Tab-separated table of N, CA and C in Angstrom:
chain	number	residue	atom	x	y	z
A	1	MET	N	78.943	55.296	187.977
A	1	MET	CA	79.736	55.816	188.175
A	1	MET	C	79.905	57.274	187.813
A	2	LYS	N	79.680	57.925	186.382
A	2	LYS	CA	79.208	58.697	186.132
A	2	LYS	C	78.713	59.611	187.140
A	3	GLY	N	77.201	59.581	187.315
A	3	GLY	CA	76.631	60.719	188.761
A	3	GLY	C	77.460	60.251	190.082
A	4	LEU	N	77.900	59.286	190.281
A	4	LEU	CA	78.199	59.237	192.135
A	4	LEU	C	79.283	60.111	192.060
A	5	THR	N	80.251	60.152	191.253
A	5	THR	CA	80.819	61.204	190.924
A	5	THR	C	80.657	62.814	190.858
A	6	ALA	N	79.966	62.598	190.383
A	6	ALA	CA	78.208	63.856	189.787
A	6	ALA	C	77.962	65.145	191.441
A	7	LEU	N	77.648	64.120	191.913
A	7	LEU	CA	76.985	63.775	193.051
A	7	LEU	C	78.268	64.323	193.774
A	8	PHE	N	79.658	63.372	194.889
A	8	PHE	CA	80.425	63.433	195.312
A	8	PHE	C	80.786	65.052	195.294
A	9	ALA	N	80.628	65.116	194.283
A	9	ALA	CA	81.367	66.862	193.246
A	9	ALA	C	79.794	67.684	194.083
A	10	THR	N	79.005	67.978	193.922
A	10	THR	CA	78.406	69.034	194.291
A	10	THR	C	79.012	68.379	195.468
A	11	THR	N	78.563	67.213	196.601
A	11	THR	CA	78.499	68.203	197.729
A	11	THR	C	79.660	68.314	198.312
A	12	ILE	N	81.070	68.506	197.967
A	12	ILE	CA	82.161	68.774	198.665
A	12	ILE	C	82.437	70.332	198.136
A	13	LEU	N	80.612	70.754	197.397
A	13	LEU	CA	81.199	72.229	196.256
A	13	LEU	C	79.537	72.598	197.437
A	14	LEU	N	79.104	72.499	197.658
A	14	LEU	CA	77.946	72.868	198.181
A	14	LEU	C	78.626	72.766	200.491
A	15	ALA	N	78.944	71.506	200.407
A	15	ALA	CA	79.496	72.042	202.298
A	15	ALA	C	80.331	72.296	201.606
A	16	GLY	N	81.304	72.783	200.806
A	16	GLY	CA	82.083	74.093	201.637
A	16	GLY	C	80.759	75.515	201.570
A	17	THR	N	80.469	75.602	201.448
A	17	THR	CA	79.826	77.203	200.604
A	17	THR	C	79.252	76.706	202.478
A	18	GLY	N	78.585	76.820	202.675
A	18	GLY	CA	78.058	76.540	204.683
A	18	GLY	C	79.081	76.772	205.607
A	19	ALA	N	80.046	76.054	205.229
A	19	ALA	CA	81.234	76.599	206.319
A	19	ALA	C	82.477	77.310	205.941
A	20	SER	N	81.733	78.358	205.172
A	20	SER	CA	82.978	79.161	204.527
A	20	SER	C	83.020	80.027	204.828
A	21	GLU	N	81.294	80.458	205.514
A	21	GLU	CA	80.505	82.171	204.780
A	21	GLU	C	81.312	82.812	203.531
A	22	GLY	N	80.406	82.870	202.275
A	22	GLY	CA	80.519	83.640	201.553
A	22	GLY	C	82.363	82.711	199.891
A	23	ALA	N	82.612	81.613	200.760
A	23	ALA	CA	83.846	80.966	200.021
A	23	ALA	C	83.445	79.379	199.621
A	24	ILE	N	83.120	78.600	198.572
A	24	ILE	CA	83.109	78.162	198.262
A	24	ILE	C	84.957	77.046	198.734
A	25	ARG	N	84.182	75.636	199.503
A	25	ARG	CA	86.222	75.327	199.172
A	25	ARG	C	86.138	74.804	198.107
A	26	ILE	N	87.128	74.243	197.457
A	26	ILE	CA	86.759	72.482	196.888
A	26	ILE	C	88.661	72.224	196.747
A	27	ALA	N	88.181	71.240	198.432
A	27	ALA	CA	88.918	70.334	198.416
A	27	ALA	C	89.534	68.676	197.545
A	28	ALA	N	88.291	67.886	197.711
A	28	ALA	CA	88.683	66.507	196.584
A	28	ALA	C	87.233	66.534	195.499
A	29	ASP	N	87.953	67.256	194.656
A	29	ASP	CA	87.206	67.007	193.434
A	29	ASP	C	87.985	66.227	192.556
A	30	PRO	N	87.337	64.957	192.227
A	30	PRO	CA	88.067	64.260	190.816
A	30	PRO	C	87.554	64.534	189.648
A	31	GLY	N	86.068	65.116	189.540
A	31	GLY	CA	86.058	66.027	188.358
A	31	GLY	C	84.607	65.097	187.374
A	32	GLY	N	83.832	65.846	186.353
A	32	GLY	CA	83.239	64.800	186.059
A	32	GLY	C	83.044	65.512	184.297
A	33	ARG	N	81.634	66.122	184.009
A	33	ARG	CA	81.883	66.053	182.504
A	33	ARG	C	80.983	67.408	182.983
A	34	ILE	N	82.317	67.772	181.676
A	34	ILE	CA	82.278	69.634	181.395
A	34	ILE	C	81.246	70.251	181.709
A	35	GLY	N	80.101	69.546	180.572
A	35	GLY	CA	78.770	71.077	181.074
A	35	GLY	C	78.878	71.705	182.324
A	36	ALA	N	79.045	70.005	182.882
A	36	ALA	CA	77.556	70.536	185.125
A	36	ALA	C	78.978	70.758	185.757
A	37	TYR	N	80.161	71.553	185.125
A	37	TYR	CA	81.347	71.936	185.426
A	37	TYR	C	80.599	74.043	185.096
A	38	VAL	N	81.222	74.172	183.943
A	38	VAL	CA	80.518	75.575	183.912
A	38	VAL	C	79.977	75.274	184.258
A	39	ASP	N	78.718	75.312	184.438
A	39	ASP	CA	76.275	75.707	184.743
A	39	ASP	C	77.103	76.409	186.035
A	40	ARG	N	77.838	75.414	187.032
A	40	ARG	CA	78.469	75.100	188.895
A	40	ARG	C	79.115	76.331	188.910
A	41	TYR	N	80.016	76.296	187.751
A	41	TYR	CA	81.342	77.596	188.040
A	41	TYR	C	80.559	79.441	187.834
A	42	GLN	N	79.605	79.421	187.047
A	42	GLN	CA	78.677	80.029	186.471
A	42	GLN	C	78.448	80.956	186.940
A	43	GLY	N	78.087	79.232	188.640
A	43	GLY	CA	76.394	80.207	189.468
A	43	GLY	C	77.485	80.769	190.378
A	44	VAL	N	78.343	79.665	190.594
A	44	VAL	CA	79.143	80.637	191.645
A	44	VAL	C	80.106	82.201	191.618
A	45	ARG	N	80.054	82.304	190.274
A	45	ARG	CA	81.045	83.394	189.782
A	45	ARG	C	79.886	84.679	189.965
A	46	SER	N	78.029	84.380	188.975
A	46	SER	CA	77.113	85.224	189.674
A	46	SER	C	77.335	86.021	190.457
A	47	SER	N	77.553	84.736	192.184
A	47	SER	CA	77.180	84.504	193.107
A	47	SER	C	78.207	85.986	194.162
A	48	GLY	N	79.054	85.717	192.873
A	48	GLY	CA	80.546	86.628	193.701
A	48	GLY	C	81.282	86.143	195.173
A	49	GLU	N	81.158	85.289	195.910
A	49	GLU	CA	81.875	84.111	196.646
A	49	GLU	C	83.376	84.168	196.016
A	50	MET	N	83.551	83.949	197.034
A	50	MET	CA	85.089	83.862	196.528
A	50	MET	C	84.818	82.098	196.252
A	51	VAL	N	86.484	81.545	195.664
A	51	VAL	CA	86.981	79.995	195.566
A	51	VAL	C	88.496	79.482	196.022
A	52	ILE	N	87.733	78.399	197.225
A	52	ILE	CA	89.293	78.028	198.287
A	52	ILE	C	89.379	77.532	197.163
A	53	ILE	N	90.654	76.830	196.779
A	53	ILE	CA	91.087	75.258	196.080
A	53	ILE	C	91.711	75.100	197.173
A	54	ASP	N	92.122	74.337	197.697
A	54	ASP	CA	92.663	73.378	199.757
A	54	ASP	C	92.878	71.841	199.675
A	55	GLY	N	93.128	71.205	197.875
A	55	GLY	CA	93.141	69.878	198.410
A	55	GLY	C	93.386	69.688	196.550
A	56	TYR	N	92.866	67.942	196.085
A	56	TYR	CA	92.601	68.076	194.886
A	56	TYR	C	91.625	68.161	194.550
A	57	CYS	N	91.953	69.153	192.744
A	57	CYS	CA	90.419	69.542	191.789
A	57	CYS	C	91.582	69.221	191.055
A	58	ALA	N	91.316	67.946	189.894
A	58	ALA	CA	91.190	67.769	188.650
A	58	ALA	C	90.426	67.829	187.634
A	59	SER	N	90.849	67.502	186.811
A	59	SER	CA	89.382	66.689	185.312
A	59	SER	C	88.416	69.291	185.286
A	60	ALA	N	87.556	67.600	185.091
A	60	ALA	CA	86.838	68.627	184.532
A	60	ALA	C	86.410	70.210	185.399
A	61	CYS	N	86.855	69.970	187.259
A	61	CYS	CA	86.966	70.555	188.004
A	61	CYS	C	87.927	72.508	187.807
A	62	THR	N	89.190	71.541	187.344
A	62	THR	CA	89.797	73.351	186.574
A	62	THR	C	89.158	73.837	186.239
A	63	ILE	N	88.330	73.571	185.597
A	63	ILE	CA	87.622	74.611	184.576
A	63	ILE	C	87.433	76.459	185.673
A	64	VAL	N	87.138	75.978	186.820
A	64	VAL	CA	86.597	76.769	188.108
A	64	VAL	C	88.199	78.247	187.517
A	65	LEU	N	89.477	77.476	187.307
A	65	LEU	CA	90.496	79.033	186.502
A	65	LEU	C	89.960	79.682	185.411
A	66	GLY	N	88.669	79.110	184.738
A	66	GLY	CA	88.398	79.849	183.343
A	66	GLY	C	87.237	80.716	183.562
A	67	THR	N	87.249	80.072	184.535
A	67	THR	CA	85.567	80.827	185.216
A	67	THR	C	85.103	81.177	185.866
A	68	ILE	N	86.042	81.106	187.435
A	68	ILE	CA	85.911	82.822	188.414
A	68	ILE	C	86.994	83.650	188.238
A	69	ALA	N	86.427	84.800	188.446
A	69	ALA	CA	87.017	85.939	187.994
A	69	ALA	C	89.359	85.030	188.934
A	70	HIS	N	89.698	85.972	188.295
A	70	HIS	CA	91.453	85.597	189.009
A	70	HIS	C	90.910	85.893	190.882
A	71	ASP	N	90.321	86.796	190.356
A	71	ASP	CA	90.783	87.556	192.334
A	71	ASP	C	90.215	86.975	193.267
A	72	LYS	N	89.269	86.029	192.787
A	72	LYS	CA	87.807	86.017	193.459
A	72	LYS	C	88.763	84.101	194.082
A	73	ILE	N	89.699	83.991	193.321
A	73	ILE	CA	90.028	82.307	193.930
A	73	ILE	C	91.397	81.983	194.450
A	74	CYS	N	91.893	82.094	195.588
A	74	CYS	CA	92.993	81.798	196.215
A	74	CYS	C	93.454	80.178	195.718
A	75	VAL	N	94.639	79.983	196.758
A	75	VAL	CA	94.928	78.430	197.017
A	75	VAL	C	95.914	77.891	198.561
A	76	THR	N	95.564	77.546	197.929
A	76	THR	CA	96.481	76.735	199.568
A	76	THR	C	97.864	75.719	199.591
A	77	SER	N	98.071	75.618	200.393
A	77	SER	CA	99.119	74.878	199.957
A	77	SER	C	99.320	73.443	199.871
A	78	ARG	N	97.568	73.056	200.322
A	78	ARG	CA	97.124	71.500	200.122
A	78	ARG	C	96.865	71.120	198.681
A	79	ALA	N	95.826	72.967	197.157
A	79	ALA	CA	95.388	72.350	196.259
A	79	ALA	C	96.771	71.785	195.838
A	80	ARG	N	96.472	71.272	194.539
A	80	ARG	CA	96.662	70.077	193.758
A	80	ARG	C	95.437	70.392	192.518
A	81	LEU	N	96.145	70.716	190.838
A	81	LEU	CA	94.892	70.405	190.329
A	81	LEU	C	95.514	70.206	189.117
A	82	GLY	N	94.569	69.022	189.050
A	82	GLY	CA	95.581	67.673	188.033
A	82	GLY	C	94.802	68.278	186.412
A	83	PHE	N	94.831	67.684	185.341
A	83	PHE	CA	95.462	67.930	184.810
A	83	PHE	C	95.380	67.192	183.532
A	84	HIS	N	94.489	66.584	182.194
A	84	HIS	CA	94.254	65.607	181.108
A	84	HIS	C	93.605	66.437	180.097
A	85	ALA	N	93.477	65.621	178.825
A	85	ALA	CA	93.292	65.196	177.731
A	85	ALA	C	91.308	65.098	178.020
A	86	ALA	N	90.197	66.162	177.392
A	86	ALA	CA	88.445	65.575	176.996
A	86	ALA	C	88.058	63.397	177.379
A	87	TRP	N	88.094	62.848	177.674
A	87	TRP	CA	87.337	61.389	177.042
A	87	TRP	C	85.963	61.715	177.248
A	88	ASP	N	85.456	60.391	176.046
A	88	ASP	CA	85.030	59.845	176.493
A	88	ASP	C	84.280	58.343	176.351
A	89	PHE	N	83.527	57.435	176.555
A	89	PHE	CA	83.642	56.019	177.244
A	89	PHE	C	82.819	56.185	175.370
A	90	GLY	N	84.066	54.711	174.558
A	90	GLY	CA	83.960	54.378	173.433
A	90	GLY	C	82.644	52.760	172.805
A	91	SER	N	82.256	53.068	172.612
A	91	SER	CA	81.484	51.492	172.251
A	91	SER	C	82.210	49.953	173.204
A	92	ASN	N	83.371	50.635	173.062
A	92	ASN	CA	83.682	48.722	174.242
A	92	ASN	C	84.205	49.210	175.458
A	93	GLY	N	83.247	50.682	176.299
A	93	GLY	CA	83.671	51.255	177.457
A	93	GLY	C	85.357	52.142	177.925
A	94	ARG	N	85.830	51.743	176.166
A	94	ARG	CA	86.906	52.300	176.502
A	94	ARG	C	87.457	53.993	176.815
A	95	LYS	N	87.921	54.693	176.886
A	95	LYS	CA	87.987	55.853	177.456
A	95	LYS	C	88.651	56.054	176.090
A	96	ILE	N	87.736	57.021	175.417
A	96	ILE	CA	88.603	57.414	174.325
A	96	ILE	C	88.669	59.301	173.412
A	97	THR	N	89.873	59.575	174.189
A	97	THR	CA	90.240	60.910	173.542
A	97	THR	C	89.584	62.230	173.225
A	98	ASN	N	88.852	62.739	172.844
A	98	ASN	CA	88.230	63.738	172.220
A	98	ASN	C	88.799	64.727	172.107
A	99	PRO	N	88.759	65.649	171.240
A	99	PRO	CA	90.076	66.183	170.965
A	99	PRO	C	89.083	67.630	170.703
A	100	GLU	N	88.022	67.290	170.117
A	100	GLU	CA	87.320	68.826	170.212
A	100	GLU	C	86.578	68.998	171.786
A	101	ALA	N	86.697	68.545	172.667
A	101	ALA	CA	85.693	68.566	174.354
A	101	ALA	C	87.420	69.128	174.796
A	102	THR	N	88.779	68.701	174.309
A	102	THR	CA	90.218	68.787	174.991
A	102	THR	C	90.175	69.794	174.604
A	103	GLN	N	89.738	70.768	173.414
A	103	GLN	CA	90.665	72.624	172.497
A	103	GLN	C	88.951	73.082	173.201
A	104	THR	N	88.242	72.853	173.907
A	104	THR	CA	87.714	73.275	174.022
A	104	THR	C	87.684	73.688	175.954
A	105	LEU	N	87.880	72.419	176.027
A	105	LEU	CA	88.540	72.988	177.740
A	105	LEU	C	90.237	73.805	177.544
A	106	TYR	N	91.347	72.793	178.025
A	106	TYR	CA	92.056	74.001	176.511
A	106	TYR	C	91.459	75.575	176.194
A	107	SER	N	90.506	75.806	176.364
A	107	SER	CA	90.515	76.871	175.571
A	107	SER	C	90.044	78.335	176.879
A	108	MET	N	89.510	76.743	177.553
A	108	MET	CA	88.882	77.777	178.870
A	108	MET	C	89.331	78.111	180.203
A	109	TYR	N	91.138	78.101	180.360
A	109	TYR	CA	91.886	78.585	181.395
A	109	TYR	C	93.107	79.509	180.668
A	110	PRO	N	92.831	79.621	181.764
A	110	PRO	CA	93.784	81.717	180.891
A	110	PRO	C	94.927	81.276	180.941
A	111	PHE	N	95.818	82.413	179.927
A	111	PHE	CA	97.252	82.094	179.051
A	111	PHE	C	98.568	81.723	179.739
A	112	GLU	N	98.217	81.537	181.120
A	112	GLU	CA	99.548	81.449	182.515
A	112	GLU	C	99.636	80.192	182.410
A	113	VAL	N	98.274	79.869	182.632
A	113	VAL	CA	97.559	77.530	182.518
A	113	VAL	C	98.177	77.352	181.774
A	114	ARG	N	97.157	77.550	181.083
A	114	ARG	CA	97.653	76.943	179.057
A	114	ARG	C	99.203	77.205	179.260
A	115	HIS	N	100.439	78.353	179.455
A	115	HIS	CA	101.700	77.503	178.856
A	115	HIS	C	102.097	77.118	179.690
A	116	TRP	N	101.653	77.202	181.112
A	116	TRP	CA	102.193	75.565	181.276
A	116	TRP	C	101.735	74.515	180.789
A	117	ILE	N	101.086	74.363	180.480
A	117	ILE	CA	99.845	72.820	179.877
A	117	ILE	C	101.540	72.171	178.781
A	118	ASP	N	100.708	73.548	177.868
A	118	ASP	CA	101.641	73.521	176.809
A	118	ASP	C	103.081	73.789	177.105
A	119	GLN	N	104.016	74.241	177.857
A	119	GLN	CA	105.396	73.412	178.287
A	119	GLN	C	105.711	71.866	179.270
A	120	ARG	N	104.521	71.254	179.155
A	120	ARG	CA	104.173	70.625	179.475
A	120	ARG	C	104.050	69.025	178.326
A	121	GLY	N	103.830	69.723	176.953
A	121	GLY	CA	102.761	68.526	176.841
A	121	GLY	C	101.402	68.815	175.778
A	122	GLY	N	100.895	69.686	176.031
A	122	GLY	CA	100.033	69.317	176.362
A	122	GLY	C	98.450	69.232	176.449
A	123	LEU	N	97.126	69.489	177.117
A	123	LEU	CA	96.671	67.890	177.712
A	123	LEU	C	97.017	66.522	176.998
A	124	THR	N	96.704	65.610	177.623
A	124	THR	CA	97.120	64.511	177.354
A	124	THR	C	95.909	63.880	177.758
A	125	PRO	N	95.971	62.130	177.171
A	125	PRO	CA	95.278	61.583	178.244
A	125	PRO	C	96.447	61.024	179.913
A	126	HIS	N	96.994	61.589	179.956
A	126	HIS	CA	98.563	61.481	181.060
A	126	HIS	C	98.233	62.395	182.370
A	127	VAL	N	97.819	62.508	182.796
A	127	VAL	CA	97.654	63.681	183.776
A	127	VAL	C	99.193	64.344	184.203
A	128	ILE	N	98.938	66.131	184.588
A	128	ILE	CA	99.485	66.194	184.606
A	128	ILE	C	99.312	67.497	185.684
A	129	PHE	N	100.261	67.702	187.417
A	129	PHE	CA	99.474	67.937	188.408
A	129	PHE	C	100.326	69.982	188.065
A	130	LEU	N	100.068	70.857	188.967
A	130	LEU	CA	99.880	71.506	188.575
A	130	LEU	C	99.406	72.159	190.258
A	131	SER	N	100.862	72.273	191.499
A	131	SER	CA	100.438	72.530	193.258
A	131	SER	C	102.266	73.451	193.310
A	132	GLY	N	101.693	73.502	194.640
A	132	GLY	CA	102.967	74.001	195.019
A	132	GLY	C	103.230	75.792	194.579
A	133	ARG	N	104.681	75.690	194.956
A	133	ARG	CA	105.701	77.105	194.430
A	133	ARG	C	105.036	77.660	193.389
A	134	GLU	N	104.764	76.637	192.398
A	134	GLU	CA	104.444	76.698	190.748
A	134	GLU	C	102.752	78.045	190.283
A	135	LEU	N	102.447	77.281	191.444
A	135	LEU	CA	100.782	77.003	191.731
A	135	LEU	C	100.598	78.525	192.708
A	136	THR	N	100.697	79.296	193.392
A	136	THR	CA	100.932	80.050	194.042
A	136	THR	C	101.447	80.821	193.245
A	137	ALA	N	102.413	81.257	192.233
A	137	ALA	CA	103.132	82.173	190.565
A	137	ALA	C	101.772	82.654	189.975
A	138	MET	N	101.152	81.619	189.803
A	138	MET	CA	100.194	82.136	189.261
A	138	MET	C	98.540	82.946	190.307
A	139	TYR	N	98.739	82.215	190.888
A	139	TYR	CA	97.202	81.953	192.103
A	139	TYR	C	97.233	82.837	193.449
A	140	ARG	N	96.620	83.455	194.116
A	140	ARG	CA	97.452	83.823	195.232
A	140	ARG	C	97.342	82.658	196.185
A	141	PRO	N	98.001	82.725	197.761
A	141	PRO	CA	97.937	81.910	199.279
A	141	PRO	C	96.369	82.358	199.459
A	142	CYS	N	96.222	81.805	199.865
A	142	CYS	CA	94.496	82.208	200.045
A	142	CYS	C	94.917	82.793	201.997
A	143	ASP	N	95.131	83.785	202.906
A	143	ASP	CA	94.896	83.928	203.752
A	143	ASP	C	94.483	83.094	205.265
A	144	LEU	N	95.210	82.293	206.073
A	144	LEU	CA	95.619	81.280	206.754
A	144	LEU	C	94.678	82.253	207.911
A	145	ASP	N	94.442	82.733	207.984
A	145	ASP	CA	93.862	83.803	209.348
A	145	ASP	C	92.533	83.689	209.272
A	146	SER	N	91.885	83.754	207.970
A	146	SER	CA	90.583	84.773	207.753
A	146	SER	C	89.601	83.043	208.276
A	147	GLN	N	88.223	83.553	209.215
A	147	GLN	CA	88.106	82.704	209.155
A	147	GLN	C	86.586	81.108	208.107
A	148	ALA	N	86.819	81.848	206.867
A	148	ALA	CA	86.589	80.810	206.230
A	148	ALA	C	87.647	79.694	206.074
A	149	TYR	N	89.038	79.843	206.925
A	149	TYR	CA	89.754	78.558	206.913
A	149	TYR	C	89.815	78.461	208.418
A	150	SER	N	88.851	78.692	209.161
A	150	SER	CA	89.093	78.017	211.025
A	150	SER	C	87.671	77.179	211.149
A	151	ARG	N	87.690	77.382	209.913
A	151	ARG	CA	86.102	75.836	209.877
A	151	ARG	C	86.045	74.681	209.675
């Protein structure tokens, strides 16, 4: 299942690359392993490409906020970011919160995002969502007239 999630997330990122000419579009990314996202976004950061958050970006996908330069990220009205504590599977197959990974994840976020998370009780097993006006107060809205959005 984890492999399928990572494959799906990679497909979304790669599909967005070709379709948007110099921009990565995130539209339906449920997240996955933290390390894989750190590696992926470091490559995007090195490329200098814009990142368009145009839909669901949850869990490890949100690492984009701390890895990509603020001026290289824009959000559409459909952008919805989901944050929660990091977890591992326990011996019985249940999800167990991983405090060290949660702290690592939290420390990757910019100050404004950490402040927003703190105001909602921190990173817990419960998902909290950042979208709408709260999100556009932190990140610039995408220019909907750009070619990157018309394809």
